[in-house]
Short mmCIF file of C-alpha atoms in Angstrom, two decimals:
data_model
loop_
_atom_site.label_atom_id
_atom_site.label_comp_id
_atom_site.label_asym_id
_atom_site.label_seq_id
_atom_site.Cartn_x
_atom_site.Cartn_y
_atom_site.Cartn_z
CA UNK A 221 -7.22 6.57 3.26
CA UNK A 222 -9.18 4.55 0.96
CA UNK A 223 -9.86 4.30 -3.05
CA UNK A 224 -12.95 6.00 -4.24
CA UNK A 225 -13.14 3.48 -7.25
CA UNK A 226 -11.55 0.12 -7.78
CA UNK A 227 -8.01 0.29 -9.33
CA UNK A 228 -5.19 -2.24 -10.79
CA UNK A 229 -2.69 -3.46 -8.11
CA UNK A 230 0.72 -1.53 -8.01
CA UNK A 231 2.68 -4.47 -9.80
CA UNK A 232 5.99 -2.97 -7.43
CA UNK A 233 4.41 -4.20 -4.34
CA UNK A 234 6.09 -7.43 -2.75
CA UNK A 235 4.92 -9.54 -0.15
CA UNK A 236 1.20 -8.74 -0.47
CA UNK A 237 -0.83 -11.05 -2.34
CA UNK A 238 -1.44 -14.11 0.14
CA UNK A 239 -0.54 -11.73 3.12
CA UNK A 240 -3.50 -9.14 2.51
CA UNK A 241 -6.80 -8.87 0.54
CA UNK A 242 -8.39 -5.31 -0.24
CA UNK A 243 -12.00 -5.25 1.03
CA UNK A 244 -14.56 -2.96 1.25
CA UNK A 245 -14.72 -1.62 5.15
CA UNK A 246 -18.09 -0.45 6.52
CA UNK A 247 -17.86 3.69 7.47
CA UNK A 248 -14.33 3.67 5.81
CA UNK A 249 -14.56 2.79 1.93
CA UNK A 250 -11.71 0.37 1.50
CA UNK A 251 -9.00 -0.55 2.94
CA UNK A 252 -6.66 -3.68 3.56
CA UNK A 253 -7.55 -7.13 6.02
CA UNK A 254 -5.20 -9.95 6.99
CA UNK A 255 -5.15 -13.15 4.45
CA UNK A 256 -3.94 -15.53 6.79
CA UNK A 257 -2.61 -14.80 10.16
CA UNK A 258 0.40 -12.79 10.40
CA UNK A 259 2.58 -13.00 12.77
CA UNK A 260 4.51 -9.92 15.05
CA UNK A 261 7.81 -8.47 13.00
CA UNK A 262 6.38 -10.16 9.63
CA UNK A 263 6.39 -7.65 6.54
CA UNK A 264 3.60 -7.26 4.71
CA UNK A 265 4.40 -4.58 2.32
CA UNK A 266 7.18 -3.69 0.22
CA UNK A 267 6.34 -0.70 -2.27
CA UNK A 268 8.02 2.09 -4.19
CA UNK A 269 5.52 4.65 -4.39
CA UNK A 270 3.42 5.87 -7.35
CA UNK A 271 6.00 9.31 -7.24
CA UNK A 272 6.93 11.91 -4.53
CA UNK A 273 6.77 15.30 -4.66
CA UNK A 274 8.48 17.63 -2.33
CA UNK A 275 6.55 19.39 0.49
CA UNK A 276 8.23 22.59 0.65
CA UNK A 277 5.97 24.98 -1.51
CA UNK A 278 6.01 29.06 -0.88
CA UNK A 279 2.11 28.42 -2.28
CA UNK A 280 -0.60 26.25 -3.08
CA UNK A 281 -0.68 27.11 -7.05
CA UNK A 282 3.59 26.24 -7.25
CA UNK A 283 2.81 22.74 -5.39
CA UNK A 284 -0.52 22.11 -7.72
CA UNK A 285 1.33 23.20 -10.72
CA UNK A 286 4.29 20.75 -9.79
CA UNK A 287 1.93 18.00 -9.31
CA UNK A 288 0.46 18.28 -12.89
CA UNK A 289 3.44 17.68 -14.51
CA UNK A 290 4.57 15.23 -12.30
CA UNK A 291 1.00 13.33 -12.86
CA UNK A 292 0.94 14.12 -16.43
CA UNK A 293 4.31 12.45 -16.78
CA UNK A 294 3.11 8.93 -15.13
CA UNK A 295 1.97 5.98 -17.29
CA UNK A 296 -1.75 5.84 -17.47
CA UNK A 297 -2.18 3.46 -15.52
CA UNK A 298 -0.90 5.09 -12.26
CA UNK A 299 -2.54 8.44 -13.37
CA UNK A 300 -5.22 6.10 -12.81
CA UNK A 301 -4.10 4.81 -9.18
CA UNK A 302 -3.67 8.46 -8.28
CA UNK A 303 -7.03 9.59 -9.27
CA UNK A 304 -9.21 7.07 -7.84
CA UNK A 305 -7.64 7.77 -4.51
CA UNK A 306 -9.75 10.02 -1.83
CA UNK A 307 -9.66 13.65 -1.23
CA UNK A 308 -11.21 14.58 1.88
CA UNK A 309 -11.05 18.34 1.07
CA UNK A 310 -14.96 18.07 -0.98
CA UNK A 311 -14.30 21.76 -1.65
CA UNK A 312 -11.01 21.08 -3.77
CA UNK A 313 -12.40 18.06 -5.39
CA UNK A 314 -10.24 18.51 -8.46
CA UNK A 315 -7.21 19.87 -6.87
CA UNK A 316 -4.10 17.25 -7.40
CA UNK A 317 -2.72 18.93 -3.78
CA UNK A 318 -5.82 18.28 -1.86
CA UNK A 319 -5.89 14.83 -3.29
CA UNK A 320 -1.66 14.22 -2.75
CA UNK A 321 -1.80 15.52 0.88
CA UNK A 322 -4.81 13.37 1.69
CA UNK A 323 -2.97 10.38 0.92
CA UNK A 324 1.01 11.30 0.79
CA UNK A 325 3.51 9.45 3.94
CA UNK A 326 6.60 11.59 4.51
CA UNK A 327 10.14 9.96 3.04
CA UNK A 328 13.13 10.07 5.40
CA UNK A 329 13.25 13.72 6.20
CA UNK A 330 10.08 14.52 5.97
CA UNK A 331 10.29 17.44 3.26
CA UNK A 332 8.94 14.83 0.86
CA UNK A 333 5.77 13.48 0.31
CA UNK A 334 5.23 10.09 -1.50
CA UNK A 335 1.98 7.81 -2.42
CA UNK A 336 1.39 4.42 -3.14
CA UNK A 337 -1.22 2.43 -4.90
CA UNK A 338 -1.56 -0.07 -1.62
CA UNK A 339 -0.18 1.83 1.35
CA UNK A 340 -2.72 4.37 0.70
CA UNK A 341 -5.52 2.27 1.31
CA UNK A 342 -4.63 1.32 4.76
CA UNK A 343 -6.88 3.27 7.05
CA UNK A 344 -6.42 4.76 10.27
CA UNK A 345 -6.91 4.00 14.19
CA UNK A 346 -5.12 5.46 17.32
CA UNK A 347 -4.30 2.13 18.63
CA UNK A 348 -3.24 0.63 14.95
CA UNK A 349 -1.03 -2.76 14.93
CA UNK A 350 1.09 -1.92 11.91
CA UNK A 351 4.19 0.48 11.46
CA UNK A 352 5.37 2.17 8.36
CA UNK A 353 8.93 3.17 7.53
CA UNK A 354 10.30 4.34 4.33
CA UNK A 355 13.95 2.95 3.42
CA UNK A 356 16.01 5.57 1.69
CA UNK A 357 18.19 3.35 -0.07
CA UNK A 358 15.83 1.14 -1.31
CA UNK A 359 13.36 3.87 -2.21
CA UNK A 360 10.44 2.15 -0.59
CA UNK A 361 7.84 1.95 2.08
CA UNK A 362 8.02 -0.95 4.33
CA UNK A 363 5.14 -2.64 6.58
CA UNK A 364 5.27 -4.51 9.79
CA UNK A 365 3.16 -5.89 12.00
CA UNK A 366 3.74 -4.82 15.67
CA UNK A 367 1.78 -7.77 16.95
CA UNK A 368 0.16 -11.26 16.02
CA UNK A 369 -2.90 -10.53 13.13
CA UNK A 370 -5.30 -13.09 13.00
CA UNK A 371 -7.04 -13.72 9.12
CA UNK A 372 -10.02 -11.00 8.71
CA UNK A 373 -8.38 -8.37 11.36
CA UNK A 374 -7.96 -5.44 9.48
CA UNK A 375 -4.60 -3.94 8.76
CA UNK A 376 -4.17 -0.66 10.46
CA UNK A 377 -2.05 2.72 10.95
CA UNK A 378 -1.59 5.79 13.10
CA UNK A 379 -1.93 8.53 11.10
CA UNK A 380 -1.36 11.16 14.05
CA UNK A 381 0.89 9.27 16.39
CA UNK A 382 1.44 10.33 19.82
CA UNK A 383 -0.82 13.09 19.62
CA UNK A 384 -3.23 13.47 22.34
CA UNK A 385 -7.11 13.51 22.17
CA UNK A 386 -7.54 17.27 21.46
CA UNK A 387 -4.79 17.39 19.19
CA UNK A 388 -5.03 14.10 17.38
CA UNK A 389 -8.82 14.67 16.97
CA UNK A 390 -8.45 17.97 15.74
CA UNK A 391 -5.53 17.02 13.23
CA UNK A 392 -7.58 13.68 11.95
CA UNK A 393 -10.62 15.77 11.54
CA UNK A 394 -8.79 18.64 9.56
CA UNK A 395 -6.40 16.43 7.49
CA UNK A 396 -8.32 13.69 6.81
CA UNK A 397 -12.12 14.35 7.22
CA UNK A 398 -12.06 11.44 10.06
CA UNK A 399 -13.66 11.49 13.25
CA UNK A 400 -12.03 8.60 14.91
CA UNK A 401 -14.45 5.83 16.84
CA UNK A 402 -11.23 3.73 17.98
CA UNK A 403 -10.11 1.58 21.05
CA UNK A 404 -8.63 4.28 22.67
CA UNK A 405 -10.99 7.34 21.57
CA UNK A 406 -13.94 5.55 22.76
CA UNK A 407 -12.88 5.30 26.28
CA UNK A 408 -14.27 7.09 29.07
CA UNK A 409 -13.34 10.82 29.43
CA UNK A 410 -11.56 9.75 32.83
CA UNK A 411 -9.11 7.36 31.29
CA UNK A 412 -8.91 9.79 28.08
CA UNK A 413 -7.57 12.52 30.89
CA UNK A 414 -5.40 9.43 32.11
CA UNK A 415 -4.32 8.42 28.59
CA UNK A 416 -3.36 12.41 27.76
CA UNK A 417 -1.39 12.80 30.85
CA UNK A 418 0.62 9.77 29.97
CA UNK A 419 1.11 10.63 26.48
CA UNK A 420 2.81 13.91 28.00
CA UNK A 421 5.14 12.93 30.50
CA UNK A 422 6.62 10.64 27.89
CA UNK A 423 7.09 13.47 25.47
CA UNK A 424 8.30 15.56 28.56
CA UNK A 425 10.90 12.88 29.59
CA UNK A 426 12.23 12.85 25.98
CA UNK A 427 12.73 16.17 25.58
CA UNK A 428 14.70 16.42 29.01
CA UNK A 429 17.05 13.97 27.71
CA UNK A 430 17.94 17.45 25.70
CA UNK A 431 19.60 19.05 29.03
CA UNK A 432 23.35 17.98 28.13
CA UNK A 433 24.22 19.49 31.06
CA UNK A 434 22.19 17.06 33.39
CA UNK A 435 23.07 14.24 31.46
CA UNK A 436 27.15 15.27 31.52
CA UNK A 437 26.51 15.75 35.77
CA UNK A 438 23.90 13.26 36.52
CA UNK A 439 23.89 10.34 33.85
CA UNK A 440 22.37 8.29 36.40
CA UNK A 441 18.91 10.28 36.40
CA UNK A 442 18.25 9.94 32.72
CA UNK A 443 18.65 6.37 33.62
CA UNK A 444 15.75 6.48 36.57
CA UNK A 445 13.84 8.60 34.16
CA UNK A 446 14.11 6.10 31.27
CA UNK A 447 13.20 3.38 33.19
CA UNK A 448 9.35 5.73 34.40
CA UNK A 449 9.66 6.43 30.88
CA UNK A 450 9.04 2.73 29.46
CA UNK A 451 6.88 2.01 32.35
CA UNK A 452 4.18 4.66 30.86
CA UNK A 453 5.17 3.35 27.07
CA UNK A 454 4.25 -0.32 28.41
CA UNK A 455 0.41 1.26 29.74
CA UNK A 456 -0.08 3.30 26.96
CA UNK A 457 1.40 2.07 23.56
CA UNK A 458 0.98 -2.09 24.52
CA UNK A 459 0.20 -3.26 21.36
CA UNK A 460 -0.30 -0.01 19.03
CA UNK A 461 1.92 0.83 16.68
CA UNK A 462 4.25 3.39 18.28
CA UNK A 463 5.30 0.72 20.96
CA UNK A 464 8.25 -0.43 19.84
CA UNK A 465 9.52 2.99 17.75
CA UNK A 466 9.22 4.63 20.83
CA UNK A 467 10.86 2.04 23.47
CA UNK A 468 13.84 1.70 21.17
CA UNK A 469 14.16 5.61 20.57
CA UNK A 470 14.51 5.46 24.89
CA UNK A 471 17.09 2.84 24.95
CA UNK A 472 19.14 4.25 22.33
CA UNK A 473 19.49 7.78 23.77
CA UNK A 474 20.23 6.15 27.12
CA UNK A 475 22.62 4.28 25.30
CA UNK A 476 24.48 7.13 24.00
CA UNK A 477 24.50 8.92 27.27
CA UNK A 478 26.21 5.72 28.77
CA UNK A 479 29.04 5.89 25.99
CA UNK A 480 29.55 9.75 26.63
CA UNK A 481 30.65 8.80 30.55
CA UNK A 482 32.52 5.20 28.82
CA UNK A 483 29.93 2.92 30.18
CA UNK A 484 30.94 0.58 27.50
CA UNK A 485 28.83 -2.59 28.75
CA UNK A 486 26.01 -0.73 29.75
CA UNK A 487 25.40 1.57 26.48
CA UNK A 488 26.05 -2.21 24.13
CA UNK A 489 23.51 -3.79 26.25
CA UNK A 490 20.97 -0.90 25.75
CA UNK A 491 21.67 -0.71 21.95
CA UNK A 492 21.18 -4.39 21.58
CA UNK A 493 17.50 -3.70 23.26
CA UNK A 494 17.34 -0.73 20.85
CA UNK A 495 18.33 -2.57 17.86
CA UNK A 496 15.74 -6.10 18.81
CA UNK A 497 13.09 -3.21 18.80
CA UNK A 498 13.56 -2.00 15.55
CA UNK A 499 14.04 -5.20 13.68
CA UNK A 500 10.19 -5.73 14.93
CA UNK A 501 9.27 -2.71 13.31
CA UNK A 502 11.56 -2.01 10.41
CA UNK A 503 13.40 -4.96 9.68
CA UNK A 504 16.90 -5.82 9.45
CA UNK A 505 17.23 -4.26 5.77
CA UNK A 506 16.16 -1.04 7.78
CA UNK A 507 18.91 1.14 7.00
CA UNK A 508 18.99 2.32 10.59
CA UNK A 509 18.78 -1.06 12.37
CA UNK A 510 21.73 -2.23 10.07
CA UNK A 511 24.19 0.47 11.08
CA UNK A 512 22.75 -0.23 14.85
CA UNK A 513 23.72 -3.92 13.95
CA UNK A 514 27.07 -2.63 12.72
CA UNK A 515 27.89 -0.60 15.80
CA UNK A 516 26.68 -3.30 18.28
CA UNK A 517 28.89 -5.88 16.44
CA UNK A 518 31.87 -3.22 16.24
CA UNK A 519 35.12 -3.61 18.54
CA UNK A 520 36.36 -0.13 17.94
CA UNK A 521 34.82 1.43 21.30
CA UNK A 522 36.74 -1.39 23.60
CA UNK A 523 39.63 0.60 24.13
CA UNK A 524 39.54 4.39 25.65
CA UNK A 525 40.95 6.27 23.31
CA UNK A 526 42.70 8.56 25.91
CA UNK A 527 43.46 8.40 29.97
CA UNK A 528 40.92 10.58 30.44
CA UNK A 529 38.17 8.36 29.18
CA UNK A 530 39.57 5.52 31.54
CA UNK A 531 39.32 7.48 34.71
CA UNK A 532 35.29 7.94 34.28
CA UNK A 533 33.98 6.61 37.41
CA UNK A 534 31.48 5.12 34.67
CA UNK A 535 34.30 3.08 33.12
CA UNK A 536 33.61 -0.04 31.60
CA UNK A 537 34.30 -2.03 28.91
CA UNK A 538 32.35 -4.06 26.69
CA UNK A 539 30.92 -7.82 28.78
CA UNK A 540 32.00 -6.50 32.06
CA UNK A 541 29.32 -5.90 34.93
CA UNK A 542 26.86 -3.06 33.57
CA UNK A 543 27.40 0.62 36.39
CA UNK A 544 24.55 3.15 34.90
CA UNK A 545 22.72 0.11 33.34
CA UNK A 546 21.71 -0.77 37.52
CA UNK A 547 20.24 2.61 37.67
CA UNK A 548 16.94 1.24 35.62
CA UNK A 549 16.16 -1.73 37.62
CA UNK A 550 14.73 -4.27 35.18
CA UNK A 551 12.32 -2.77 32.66
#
């Protein structure tokens, strides 16, 4: 999102200095390169943001009155942070709100917006190789890369994730005054087609994991269609960002639907996949990946906790021979 004019580092950033140097970029103003080569599931970042404000406004004037006192309150130093940082809306150029939502990343539930003095310099591409999370205990944003970063690569996110071309061009353009020149928008119309129609069938596989009924009567076909699910996640997300978020998201509601029928050792061995995803991406401090650690590590489950649950003709327990797990083949 870049800086308009050079600012102070945010002295509650960890990790960064010898990971990371802020350059100018050419076409994007500046952003953030690799110091030394990082490696996939090293963090890079660590920081509490500058302040959050919430998202939920009935009108523009409540949310830019909000922000003024909320900026007026900061120490000038991070008034300074906050004002050197870009507004793509020219026509507000003044406005706090055109200058917060250029820059803000969503907290946990997404009704809160929050920037950050070094976060918000990362710029954008469709195919990025790092993820952002935001810990809600520790109250800050975390960065990971999602693959090996050699010194001088620049560091990268998705602003618009799993959008398609029309939609993520549209969004990018409106949002953020970008018109994206990218990996993947630079392709050929033909494999842009190709990409799209990937992008929705794994959107359209995730939302029929919603029909409880199918997945009470038929467990075993959201099994075959999780395992055509991560086959189109492996040709279209290899090595971008949303790669691992989105392969653990599959195994973990697979997982779930493999407890429901008491398919013990095939819904642990699908949350362990789950849970080595999102250490790559989050971390193991990830508040998430720690209670998946806790429920993967957890004896409770071994036992059915009626007769009913021990006549499923999914029965197993925990180390015995996976039955719903064979439905998937080997992804």
């Amino acid at each position: 999102m870049g800086y308009s004019t050079p600012s102070p580092p945010d002295v509650s950033c960890t990790f960064g200095p010898h990971l990371y140097q802020i350059q100018d970029i050419a076409g994007k103003g500046r952003g953030l390169v690799a110091g030394v080569k990082i490696f996939k599931g090293q963090r890079v970042l660590r920081e509490r943001p500058l302040f959050t404000c919430s998202l939920l406004w009935t009108s523009y004037k409540d949310f830019e009155d909000c922000l003024k006192e909320i900026v007026a309150s900061l120490p000038s130093d991070k008034q300074g942070i906050f004002f050197s940082l870009h507004n793509a809306n020219p026509e507000k150029e003044h406005s706090l709100a055109a200058r917060f939502l250029t820059n803000c990343f969503p907290t946990h539930d997404r009704s809160e917006g929050a920037v950050y003095g070094i976060n918000c310099l990362i710029n954008h591409s469709c195919r990025a190789n790092f993820y952002g999370s935001w810990n809600p205990e520790a109250g800050v944003a975390v960065v990971q890369a999602i693959r090996d970063i050699e010194a001088g690569e620049e560091i990268l996110f998705n602003y618009v994730s799993g959008l398609t071309y029309d939609k993520r061009t549209e969004k990018l353009g409106r949002l953020f005054g970008i018109s994206c020149s990218c990996e993947l928008c630079s392709l050929p119309t033909l494999d842009i087609k190709k990409s799209d129609a990937r992008r929705e069938e794994i959107q359209k596989l995730f939302d029929g994991y919603e029909d409880m009924r199918r997945a009470m009567e038929k467990p075993e076909l959201c099994l075959v269609d999780c395992s055509q699910q991560l086959k189109l996640i492996e040709e279209e997300y290899l090595g971008a960002s949303e790669y691992y978020s989105l392969k653990a998201q599959a195994y973990g509601i697979v997982a779930r639907i493999c407890a429901m029928h008491s398919d013990l050792a095939s819904a642990c061995a699908l949350q362990k996949r789950s849970y080595d995803l999102r250490v790559i991406s989050e971390g193991h401090d990830s508040p998430l990946v720690r209670q998946m650690k806790s429920a993967i590590d957890s004896k409770a489950q071994d036992h059915p906790t009626d007769a009913l649950r021990a006549r499923s003709r999914w029965y197993t327990k925990r180390g015995q021979e996976p039955k719903l797990l064979k439905f998937m083949g080997v992804p």
